């Protein structure tokens, strides 16, 4: 099946790349309208596959429509430039052209968003694309793909393939046809795909795992910080690459913050994502429950205290209780490994330099957050944090119009924003001399 996708993407690229930006704008705008019109239906599929609440799923679908519209507009702004020539009679033109057929590999945690960002950016730039969504969430990916198809994207320009990830990615990436690889997934898979891509020197965008530090300074507005962080921590049951995952709280407000967090976490409504009022659904697989148990046990064995939760819920499905661990030592596994679950590990700090060093101590660098009312602290710490995106007093760090991506072992390159389109463009210089 993958060779059909390769041949189709190759053939479609040859004509799609010649379309005007205005033409692509028209089709992408129609796709965005269809995504919006089908929001309720796609959100339901997403919730049934992934478990997140319908409210969260609907928000994700709206993001997909917004991002598709953003890329539709941005296609018109793939500007080149004219460089003043060094000799008379010469014009030096720099143009942007689509990089070629692209490959997109997507994770299940934002099964609509991850797929849409790749399809919309590739199409806007003039590329065709083959997407390999996660096998946990096929229906959502197909529903999104159908919106592009029904909007008039020609056959072969968008292809969706399923099956065992390793042989599929090996076969697709080894082919000389695709010229670009974009992965949203874990760091180990990112390293693997980058190695495969190096054989044919394909460009990569790597949107990989993170382990976001949250620093709560003494002067933070604690109530507002709690509002923001409770919503953010338990969103998608903590299975979010930018989820706040390491809480460092100033020692003078530690007790108050932890007590407030525990109190609010205990009120999070856990249940079937399709039910009204559900705030947090289940984890994606049983394996993740085992990992959560392991992180809690390891932290407690090393001296942390369990302040809330720490157990599976006794009901059908992979439900884990909202969990708060306090006094977690830096050497606990959960302070090093991306937990991808509803556990908030907390520790205190006393000095700014110390907390920055602890925040920057991991190889990851995706999101980082700080809460303060001091402008100087915000500026200094924001600059010092090793992260691709930093949130100050809030955690919304990914919008359609803003570049999103990590540094270090969280990857490189960006999706969204003007950088997101650029990832699918290459630069050509044309020197013209009058004959
Ligand atoms: P994953 O790396 O296991 O899978 C991601 C994609 O790669 C899927 O399509 C999967 O089928 C494919 N894949 C998996 N194993 C493969 C292999 N051996 N060879 C080739 N392809 C393979 O990640 P996941 O568990 O689906 O998602 C969770 C991870 O994704 C977390 O680490 C999370 O932080 C990360 N993530 C990052 C971002 C971001 O934008 N930085 C966004 C969402 C998720």
PDB file of N, CA and C in Angstrom, residues 206-302:
ATOM      1  N   UNK A 206      11.185  17.875  13.722  1.00  0.00           N
ATOM      2  CA  UNK A 206      11.023  16.920  14.811  1.00  0.00           C
ATOM      3  C   UNK A 206      10.297  17.584  15.982  1.00  0.00           C
ATOM      4  N   UNK A 207       9.029  17.233  16.133  1.00  0.00           N
ATOM      5  CA  UNK A 207       8.224  17.726  17.264  1.00  0.00           C
ATOM      6  C   UNK A 207       8.163  16.584  18.276  1.00  0.00           C
ATOM      7  N   UNK A 208       9.048  16.625  19.270  1.00  0.00           N
ATOM      8  CA  UNK A 208       9.225  15.437  20.126  1.00  0.00           C
ATOM      9  C   UNK A 208       8.766  15.685  21.564  1.00  0.00           C
ATOM     10  N   UNK A 209       9.091  14.754  22.415  1.00  0.00           N
ATOM     11  CA  UNK A 209       8.617  14.817  23.793  1.00  0.00           C
ATOM     12  C   UNK A 209       9.220  15.967  24.594  1.00  0.00           C
ATOM     13  N   UNK A 210       8.588  16.271  25.700  1.00  0.00           N
ATOM     14  CA  UNK A 210       9.088  17.326  26.577  1.00  0.00           C
ATOM     15  C   UNK A 210       8.991  16.899  28.029  1.00  0.00           C
ATOM     16  N   UNK A 211       9.324  17.794  28.929  1.00  0.00           N
ATOM     17  CA  UNK A 211       9.140  17.541  30.368  1.00  0.00           C
ATOM     18  C   UNK A 211       9.130  18.917  31.019  1.00  0.00           C
ATOM     19  N   UNK A 212       7.999  19.612  30.875  1.00  0.00           N
ATOM     20  CA  UNK A 212       7.946  21.051  31.131  1.00  0.00           C
ATOM     21  C   UNK A 212       8.074  21.424  32.611  1.00  0.00           C
ATOM     22  N   UNK A 213       9.117  22.193  32.951  1.00  0.00           N
ATOM     23  CA  UNK A 213       9.201  22.728  34.306  1.00  0.00           C
ATOM     24  C   UNK A 213       8.223  23.884  34.487  1.00  0.00           C
ATOM     25  N   UNK A 214       7.681  23.987  35.700  1.00  0.00           N
ATOM     26  CA  UNK A 214       6.819  25.110  36.060  1.00  0.00           C
ATOM     27  C   UNK A 214       7.445  25.741  37.294  1.00  0.00           C
ATOM     28  N   UNK A 215       7.798  27.013  37.208  1.00  0.00           N
ATOM     29  CA  UNK A 215       8.422  27.663  38.366  1.00  0.00           C
ATOM     30  C   UNK A 215       7.424  28.676  38.941  1.00  0.00           C
ATOM     31  N   UNK A 216       7.093  28.482  40.211  1.00  0.00           N
ATOM     32  CA  UNK A 216       6.151  29.403  40.858  1.00  0.00           C
ATOM     33  C   UNK A 216       6.961  30.283  41.811  1.00  0.00           C
ATOM     34  N   UNK A 217       7.100  31.536  41.469  1.00  0.00           N
ATOM     35  CA  UNK A 217       7.873  32.444  42.311  1.00  0.00           C
ATOM     36  C   UNK A 217       7.019  32.943  43.475  1.00  0.00           C
ATOM     37  N   UNK A 218       7.743  33.471  44.479  1.00  0.00           N
ATOM     38  CA  UNK A 218       7.095  33.898  45.717  1.00  0.00           C
ATOM     39  C   UNK A 218       6.040  34.978  45.453  1.00  0.00           C
ATOM     40  N   UNK A 219       6.290  35.810  44.429  1.00  0.00           N
ATOM     41  CA  UNK A 219       5.374  36.934  44.173  1.00  0.00           C
ATOM     42  C   UNK A 219       4.265  36.563  43.189  1.00  0.00           C
ATOM     43  N   UNK A 220       4.127  35.272  42.868  1.00  0.00           N
ATOM     44  CA  UNK A 220       3.099  34.869  41.889  1.00  0.00           C
ATOM     45  C   UNK A 220       1.700  35.097  42.450  1.00  0.00           C
ATOM     46  N   UNK A 221       0.765  35.317  41.550  1.00  0.00           N
ATOM     47  CA  UNK A 221      -0.651  35.347  41.955  1.00  0.00           C
ATOM     48  C   UNK A 221      -1.096  33.886  42.045  1.00  0.00           C
ATOM     49  N   UNK A 222      -1.114  33.382  43.271  1.00  0.00           N
ATOM     50  CA  UNK A 222      -1.280  31.931  43.457  1.00  0.00           C
ATOM     51  C   UNK A 222      -2.643  31.432  42.968  1.00  0.00           C
ATOM     52  N   UNK A 223      -3.674  32.184  43.257  1.00  0.00           N
ATOM     53  CA  UNK A 223      -5.009  31.710  42.847  1.00  0.00           C
ATOM     54  C   UNK A 223      -5.109  31.599  41.329  1.00  0.00           C
ATOM     55  N   UNK A 224      -4.590  32.626  40.653  1.00  0.00           N
ATOM     56  CA  UNK A 224      -4.645  32.572  39.183  1.00  0.00           C
ATOM     57  C   UNK A 224      -3.754  31.453  38.635  1.00  0.00           C
ATOM     58  N   UNK A 225      -2.597  31.277  39.255  1.00  0.00           N
ATOM     59  CA  UNK A 225      -1.690  30.207  38.816  1.00  0.00           C
ATOM     60  C   UNK A 225      -2.374  28.842  38.971  1.00  0.00           C
ATOM     61  N   UNK A 226      -3.089  28.669  40.085  1.00  0.00           N
ATOM     62  CA  UNK A 226      -3.785  27.392  40.307  1.00  0.00           C
ATOM     63  C   UNK A 226      -4.857  27.168  39.244  1.00  0.00           C
ATOM     64  N   UNK A 227      -5.612  28.219  38.934  1.00  0.00           N
ATOM     65  CA  UNK A 227      -6.662  28.081  37.900  1.00  0.00           C
ATOM     66  C   UNK A 227      -6.069  27.560  36.599  1.00  0.00           C
ATOM     67  N   UNK A 228      -4.982  28.216  36.197  1.00  0.00           N
ATOM     68  CA  UNK A 228      -4.357  27.889  34.916  1.00  0.00           C
ATOM     69  C   UNK A 228      -3.760  26.478  34.947  1.00  0.00           C
ATOM     70  N   UNK A 229      -3.065  26.181  36.029  1.00  0.00           N
ATOM     71  CA  UNK A 229      -2.291  24.936  36.056  1.00  0.00           C
ATOM     72  C   UNK A 229      -3.146  23.689  36.259  1.00  0.00           C
ATOM     73  N   UNK A 230      -4.251  23.824  36.995  1.00  0.00           N
ATOM     74  CA  UNK A 230      -5.132  22.662  37.155  1.00  0.00           C
ATOM     75  C   UNK A 230      -5.703  22.282  35.788  1.00  0.00           C
ATOM     76  N   UNK A 231      -6.181  23.288  35.050  1.00  0.00           N
ATOM     77  CA  UNK A 231      -6.756  23.005  33.724  1.00  0.00           C
ATOM     78  C   UNK A 231      -5.703  22.388  32.813  1.00  0.00           C
ATOM     79  N   UNK A 232      -4.499  22.935  32.887  1.00  0.00           N
ATOM     80  CA  UNK A 232      -3.449  22.499  31.979  1.00  0.00           C
ATOM     81  C   UNK A 232      -2.917  21.103  32.346  1.00  0.00           C
ATOM     82  N   UNK A 233      -2.754  20.855  33.641  1.00  0.00           N
ATOM     83  CA  UNK A 233      -2.167  19.578  34.085  1.00  0.00           C
ATOM     84  C   UNK A 233      -3.050  18.388  33.699  1.00  0.00           C
ATOM     85  N   UNK A 234      -4.365  18.536  33.858  1.00  0.00           N
ATOM     86  CA  UNK A 234      -5.238  17.374  33.652  1.00  0.00           C
ATOM     87  C   UNK A 234      -5.882  17.344  32.267  1.00  0.00           C
ATOM     88  N   UNK A 235      -5.481  18.293  31.422  1.00  0.00           N
ATOM     89  CA  UNK A 235      -5.964  18.291  30.037  1.00  0.00           C
ATOM     90  C   UNK A 235      -5.484  16.999  29.360  1.00  0.00           C
ATOM     91  N   UNK A 236      -6.388  16.334  28.677  1.00  0.00           N
ATOM     92  CA  UNK A 236      -6.054  15.076  27.998  1.00  0.00           C
ATOM     93  C   UNK A 236      -5.354  14.109  28.970  1.00  0.00           C
ATOM     94  N   UNK A 237      -5.795  14.134  30.233  1.00  0.00           N
ATOM     95  CA  UNK A 237      -5.243  13.262  31.287  1.00  0.00           C
ATOM     96  C   UNK A 237      -3.718  13.368  31.377  1.00  0.00           C
ATOM     97  N   UNK A 238      -3.226  14.567  31.099  1.00  0.00           N
ATOM     98  CA  UNK A 238      -1.778  14.788  31.217  1.00  0.00           C
ATOM     99  C   UNK A 238      -0.980  14.301  30.018  1.00  0.00           C
ATOM    100  N   UNK A 239      -1.664  13.792  28.999  1.00  0.00           N
ATOM    101  CA  UNK A 239      -0.953  13.229  27.831  1.00  0.00           C
ATOM    102  C   UNK A 239      -0.759  14.311  26.765  1.00  0.00           C
ATOM    103  N   UNK A 240      -0.034  15.324  27.157  1.00  0.00           N
ATOM    104  CA  UNK A 240       0.197  16.480  26.289  1.00  0.00           C
ATOM    105  C   UNK A 240       1.693  16.778  26.352  1.00  0.00           C
ATOM    106  N   UNK A 241       2.296  17.020  25.182  1.00  0.00           N
ATOM    107  CA  UNK A 241       3.757  17.221  25.161  1.00  0.00           C
ATOM    108  C   UNK A 241       4.172  18.478  25.932  1.00  0.00           C
ATOM    109  N   UNK A 242       3.243  19.440  26.066  1.00  0.00           N
ATOM    110  CA  UNK A 242       3.568  20.668  26.803  1.00  0.00           C
ATOM    111  C   UNK A 242       2.978  20.654  28.220  1.00  0.00           C
ATOM    112  N   UNK A 243       2.481  19.526  28.648  1.00  0.00           N
ATOM    113  CA  UNK A 243       1.862  19.452  29.977  1.00  0.00           C
ATOM    114  C   UNK A 243       2.859  19.883  31.051  1.00  0.00           C
ATOM    115  N   UNK A 244       2.406  20.662  32.053  1.00  0.00           N
ATOM    116  CA  UNK A 244       3.322  20.984  33.153  1.00  0.00           C
ATOM    117  C   UNK A 244       3.666  19.718  33.919  1.00  0.00           C
ATOM    118  N   UNK A 245       4.933  19.371  33.992  1.00  0.00           N
ATOM    119  CA  UNK A 245       5.281  18.054  34.544  1.00  0.00           C
ATOM    120  C   UNK A 245       6.280  18.078  35.691  1.00  0.00           C
ATOM    121  N   UNK A 246       6.906  19.232  35.922  1.00  0.00           N
ATOM    122  CA  UNK A 246       7.818  19.317  37.080  1.00  0.00           C
ATOM    123  C   UNK A 246       7.527  20.649  37.753  1.00  0.00           C
ATOM    124  N   UNK A 247       6.959  20.619  38.930  1.00  0.00           N
ATOM    125  CA  UNK A 247       6.567  21.856  39.612  1.00  0.00           C
ATOM    126  C   UNK A 247       7.634  22.237  40.631  1.00  0.00           C
ATOM    127  N   UNK A 248       8.237  23.418  40.445  1.00  0.00           N
ATOM    128  CA  UNK A 248       9.208  23.942  41.412  1.00  0.00           C
ATOM    129  C   UNK A 248       8.572  25.182  42.048  1.00  0.00           C
ATOM    130  N   UNK A 249       8.372  25.126  43.356  1.00  0.00           N
ATOM    131  CA  UNK A 249       7.611  26.181  44.037  1.00  0.00           C
ATOM    132  C   UNK A 249       8.492  26.831  45.098  1.00  0.00           C
ATOM    133  N   UNK A 250       8.460  28.155  45.146  1.00  0.00           N
ATOM    134  CA  UNK A 250       9.298  28.841  46.132  1.00  0.00           C
ATOM    135  C   UNK A 250       8.930  28.380  47.537  1.00  0.00           C
ATOM    136  N   UNK A 251       9.953  28.170  48.366  1.00  0.00           N
ATOM    137  CA  UNK A 251       9.731  27.571  49.694  1.00  0.00           C
ATOM    138  C   UNK A 251       8.751  28.370  50.561  1.00  0.00           C
ATOM    139  N   UNK A 252       8.704  29.702  50.361  1.00  0.00           N
ATOM    140  CA  UNK A 252       7.828  30.511  51.217  1.00  0.00           C
ATOM    141  C   UNK A 252       6.346  30.379  50.874  1.00  0.00           C
ATOM    142  N   UNK A 253       6.041  29.865  49.711  1.00  0.00           N
ATOM    143  CA  UNK A 253       4.615  29.686  49.354  1.00  0.00           C
ATOM    144  C   UNK A 253       4.294  28.217  49.071  1.00  0.00           C
ATOM    145  N   UNK A 254       5.267  27.363  49.358  1.00  0.00           N
ATOM    146  CA  UNK A 254       5.155  25.941  49.007  1.00  0.00           C
ATOM    147  C   UNK A 254       3.893  25.302  49.612  1.00  0.00           C
ATOM    148  N   UNK A 255       3.726  25.447  50.922  1.00  0.00           N
ATOM    149  CA  UNK A 255       2.601  24.773  51.589  1.00  0.00           C
ATOM    150  C   UNK A 255       1.266  25.262  51.024  1.00  0.00           C
ATOM    151  N   UNK A 256       1.178  26.583  50.836  1.00  0.00           N
ATOM    152  CA  UNK A 256      -0.094  27.152  50.356  1.00  0.00           C
ATOM    153  C   UNK A 256      -0.396  26.669  48.937  1.00  0.00           C
ATOM    154  N   UNK A 257       0.623  26.666  48.089  1.00  0.00           N
ATOM    155  CA  UNK A 257       0.401  26.243  46.700  1.00  0.00           C
ATOM    156  C   UNK A 257       0.011  24.763  46.641  1.00  0.00           C
ATOM    157  N   UNK A 258       0.766  23.932  47.354  1.00  0.00           N
ATOM    158  CA  UNK A 258       0.498  22.486  47.297  1.00  0.00           C
ATOM    159  C   UNK A 258      -0.913  22.195  47.822  1.00  0.00           C
ATOM    160  N   UNK A 259      -1.269  22.846  48.937  1.00  0.00           N
ATOM    161  CA  UNK A 259      -2.608  22.604  49.507  1.00  0.00           C
ATOM    162  C   UNK A 259      -3.692  23.025  48.508  1.00  0.00           C
ATOM    163  N   UNK A 260      -3.496  24.161  47.863  1.00  0.00           N
ATOM    164  CA  UNK A 260      -4.473  24.634  46.883  1.00  0.00           C
ATOM    165  C   UNK A 260      -4.559  23.700  45.683  1.00  0.00           C
ATOM    166  N   UNK A 261      -3.423  23.196  45.257  1.00  0.00           N
ATOM    167  CA  UNK A 261      -3.403  22.306  44.085  1.00  0.00           C
ATOM    168  C   UNK A 261      -4.113  20.989  44.413  1.00  0.00           C
ATOM    169  N   UNK A 262      -3.829  20.473  45.604  1.00  0.00           N
ATOM    170  CA  UNK A 262      -4.449  19.204  46.015  1.00  0.00           C
ATOM    171  C   UNK A 262      -5.963  19.369  46.114  1.00  0.00           C
ATOM    172  N   UNK A 263      -6.357  20.482  46.716  1.00  0.00           N
ATOM    173  CA  UNK A 263      -7.794  20.709  46.918  1.00  0.00           C
ATOM    174  C   UNK A 263      -8.526  20.766  45.571  1.00  0.00           C
ATOM    175  N   UNK A 264      -7.960  21.507  44.643  1.00  0.00           N
ATOM    176  CA  UNK A 264      -8.616  21.639  43.335  1.00  0.00           C
ATOM    177  C   UNK A 264      -8.517  20.362  42.501  1.00  0.00           C
ATOM    178  N   UNK A 265      -7.394  19.673  42.604  1.00  0.00           N
ATOM    179  CA  UNK A 265      -7.233  18.429  41.829  1.00  0.00           C
ATOM    180  C   UNK A 265      -8.259  17.390  42.277  1.00  0.00           C
ATOM    181  N   UNK A 266      -8.588  17.408  43.579  1.00  0.00           N
ATOM    182  CA  UNK A 266      -9.518  16.404  44.096  1.00  0.00           C
ATOM    183  C   UNK A 266     -10.928  16.612  43.530  1.00  0.00           C
ATOM    184  N   UNK A 267     -11.173  17.801  42.948  1.00  0.00           N
ATOM    185  CA  UNK A 267     -12.518  18.075  42.415  1.00  0.00           C
ATOM    186  C   UNK A 267     -12.616  17.838  40.913  1.00  0.00           C
ATOM    187  N   UNK A 268     -11.512  17.446  40.291  1.00  0.00           N
ATOM    188  CA  UNK A 268     -11.545  17.204  38.836  1.00  0.00           C
ATOM    189  C   UNK A 268     -12.477  16.016  38.564  1.00  0.00           C
ATOM    190  N   UNK A 269     -13.428  16.228  37.659  1.00  0.00           N
ATOM    191  CA  UNK A 269     -14.412  15.170  37.374  1.00  0.00           C
ATOM    192  C   UNK A 269     -13.825  14.222  36.317  1.00  0.00           C
ATOM    193  N   UNK A 270     -13.617  12.970  36.749  1.00  0.00           N
ATOM    194  CA  UNK A 270     -13.022  11.971  35.853  1.00  0.00           C
ATOM    195  C   UNK A 270     -14.131  11.065  35.333  1.00  0.00           C
ATOM    196  N   UNK A 271     -14.118  10.780  34.042  1.00  0.00           N
ATOM    197  CA  UNK A 271     -15.166   9.897  33.526  1.00  0.00           C
ATOM    198  C   UNK A 271     -15.097   9.716  32.031  1.00  0.00           C
ATOM    199  N   UNK A 272     -16.211   9.219  31.512  1.00  0.00           N
ATOM    200  CA  UNK A 272     -16.341   9.001  30.070  1.00  0.00           C
ATOM    201  C   UNK A 272     -16.349  10.362  29.374  1.00  0.00           C
ATOM    202  N   UNK A 273     -15.469  10.522  28.420  1.00  0.00           N
ATOM    203  CA  UNK A 273     -15.358  11.805  27.728  1.00  0.00           C
ATOM    204  C   UNK A 273     -16.648  12.236  27.055  1.00  0.00           C
ATOM    205  N   UNK A 274     -17.529  11.278  26.758  1.00  0.00           N
ATOM    206  CA  UNK A 274     -18.783  11.626  26.082  1.00  0.00           C
ATOM    207  C   UNK A 274     -19.820  12.164  27.059  1.00  0.00           C
ATOM    208  N   UNK A 275     -19.601  11.979  28.372  1.00  0.00           N
ATOM    209  CA  UNK A 275     -20.593  12.434  29.363  1.00  0.00           C
ATOM    210  C   UNK A 275     -20.438  13.922  29.642  1.00  0.00           C
ATOM    211  N   UNK A 276     -21.572  14.575  29.839  1.00  0.00           N
ATOM    212  CA  UNK A 276     -21.553  15.997  30.210  1.00  0.00           C
ATOM    213  C   UNK A 276     -20.781  16.176  31.511  1.00  0.00           C
ATOM    214  N   UNK A 277     -19.993  17.187  31.590  1.00  0.00           N
ATOM    215  CA  UNK A 277     -19.333  17.525  32.849  1.00  0.00           C
ATOM    216  C   UNK A 277     -17.998  16.842  33.051  1.00  0.00           C
ATOM    217  N   UNK A 278     -17.670  15.854  32.209  1.00  0.00           N
ATOM    218  CA  UNK A 278     -16.367  15.182  32.370  1.00  0.00           C
ATOM    219  C   UNK A 278     -15.241  16.159  32.081  1.00  0.00           C
ATOM    220  N   UNK A 279     -14.280  16.202  32.989  1.00  0.00           N
ATOM    221  CA  UNK A 279     -13.113  17.076  32.775  1.00  0.00           C
ATOM    222  C   UNK A 279     -11.900  16.260  32.342  1.00  0.00           C
ATOM    223  N   UNK A 280     -11.812  15.032  32.848  1.00  0.00           N
ATOM    224  CA  UNK A 280     -10.643  14.214  32.497  1.00  0.00           C
ATOM    225  C   UNK A 280     -11.087  12.800  32.143  1.00  0.00           C
ATOM    226  N   UNK A 281     -10.596  12.298  31.024  1.00  0.00           N
ATOM    227  CA  UNK A 281     -10.934  10.943  30.597  1.00  0.00           C
ATOM    228  C   UNK A 281      -9.846   9.959  30.988  1.00  0.00           C
ATOM    229  N   UNK A 282      -9.854   8.797  30.343  1.00  0.00           N
ATOM    230  CA  UNK A 282      -8.869   7.758  30.669  1.00  0.00           C
ATOM    231  C   UNK A 282      -7.535   7.992  29.971  1.00  0.00           C
ATOM    232  N   UNK A 283      -6.555   7.159  30.303  1.00  0.00           N
ATOM    233  CA  UNK A 283      -5.290   7.145  29.569  1.00  0.00           C
ATOM    234  C   UNK A 283      -5.484   6.296  28.306  1.00  0.00           C
ATOM    235  N   UNK A 284      -4.522   6.378  27.407  1.00  0.00           N
ATOM    236  CA  UNK A 284      -4.716   5.774  26.081  1.00  0.00           C
ATOM    237  C   UNK A 284      -4.596   4.252  26.098  1.00  0.00           C
ATOM    238  N   UNK A 285      -3.707   3.714  26.933  1.00  0.00           N
ATOM    239  CA  UNK A 285      -3.532   2.247  26.967  1.00  0.00           C
ATOM    240  C   UNK A 285      -3.278   1.784  28.404  1.00  0.00           C
ATOM    241  N   UNK A 286      -3.429   0.496  28.600  1.00  0.00           N
ATOM    242  CA  UNK A 286      -3.189  -0.090  29.927  1.00  0.00           C
ATOM    243  C   UNK A 286      -1.726   0.109  30.341  1.00  0.00           C
ATOM    244  N   UNK A 287      -0.838   0.072  29.346  1.00  0.00           N
ATOM    245  CA  UNK A 287       0.592   0.221  29.637  1.00  0.00           C
ATOM    246  C   UNK A 287       0.874   1.536  30.364  1.00  0.00           C
ATOM    247  N   UNK A 288       0.114   2.562  30.014  1.00  0.00           N
ATOM    248  CA  UNK A 288       0.345   3.860  30.657  1.00  0.00           C
ATOM    249  C   UNK A 288      -0.040   3.804  32.141  1.00  0.00           C
ATOM    250  N   UNK A 289      -1.034   2.952  32.485  1.00  0.00           N
ATOM    251  CA  UNK A 289      -1.402   2.803  33.899  1.00  0.00           C
ATOM    252  C   UNK A 289      -0.239   2.188  34.672  1.00  0.00           C
ATOM    253  N   UNK A 290       0.385   1.183  34.065  1.00  0.00           N
ATOM    254  CA  UNK A 290       1.537   0.541  34.728  1.00  0.00           C
ATOM    255  C   UNK A 290       2.650   1.567  34.940  1.00  0.00           C
ATOM    256  N   UNK A 291       2.862   2.413  33.915  1.00  0.00           N
ATOM    257  CA  UNK A 291       3.918   3.430  34.047  1.00  0.00           C
ATOM    258  C   UNK A 291       3.597   4.399  35.189  1.00  0.00           C
ATOM    259  N   UNK A 292       2.324   4.810  35.302  1.00  0.00           N
ATOM    260  CA  UNK A 292       1.941   5.748  36.373  1.00  0.00           C
ATOM    261  C   UNK A 292       2.216   5.123  37.741  1.00  0.00           C
ATOM    262  N   UNK A 293       1.793   3.856  37.895  1.00  0.00           N
ATOM    263  CA  UNK A 293       2.040   3.165  39.176  1.00  0.00           C
ATOM    264  C   UNK A 293       3.538   3.145  39.483  1.00  0.00           C
ATOM    265  N   UNK A 294       4.329   2.888  38.438  1.00  0.00           N
ATOM    266  CA  UNK A 294       5.783   2.807  38.614  1.00  0.00           C
ATOM    267  C   UNK A 294       6.370   4.153  39.042  1.00  0.00           C
ATOM    268  N   UNK A 295       5.894   5.235  38.425  1.00  0.00           N
ATOM    269  CA  UNK A 295       6.426   6.561  38.789  1.00  0.00           C
ATOM    270  C   UNK A 295       6.085   6.903  40.239  1.00  0.00           C
ATOM    271  N   UNK A 296       4.854   6.571  40.648  1.00  0.00           N
ATOM    272  CA  UNK A 296       4.438   6.890  42.022  1.00  0.00           C
ATOM    273  C   UNK A 296       5.268   6.068  43.009  1.00  0.00           C
ATOM    274  N   UNK A 297       5.382   4.795  42.746  1.00  0.00           N
ATOM    275  CA  UNK A 297       6.126   3.920  43.678  1.00  0.00           C
ATOM    276  C   UNK A 297       7.588   4.375  43.790  1.00  0.00           C
ATOM    277  N   UNK A 298       8.184   4.637  42.647  1.00  0.00           N
ATOM    278  CA  UNK A 298       9.592   5.054  42.657  1.00  0.00           C
ATOM    279  C   UNK A 298       9.765   6.345  43.460  1.00  0.00           C
ATOM    280  N   UNK A 299       8.874   7.332  43.232  1.00  0.00           N
ATOM    281  CA  UNK A 299       9.015   8.621  43.929  1.00  0.00           C
ATOM    282  C   UNK A 299       8.852   8.426  45.437  1.00  0.00           C
ATOM    283  N   UNK A 300       7.842   7.640  45.827  1.00  0.00           N
ATOM    284  CA  UNK A 300       7.593   7.421  47.261  1.00  0.00           C
ATOM    285  C   UNK A 300       8.775   6.657  47.881  1.00  0.00           C
ATOM    286  N   UNK A 301       9.288   5.678  47.160  1.00  0.00           N
ATOM    287  CA  UNK A 301      10.468   4.930  47.663  1.00  0.00           C
ATOM    288  C   UNK A 301      11.647   5.859  47.903  1.00  0.00           C
ATOM    289  N   UNK A 302      11.718   6.935  47.117  1.00  0.00           N
ATOM    290  CA  UNK A 302      12.862   7.855  47.254  1.00  0.00           C
ATOM    291  C   UNK A 302      12.569   9.014  48.214  1.00  0.00           C
TER     292      UNK A 302
END
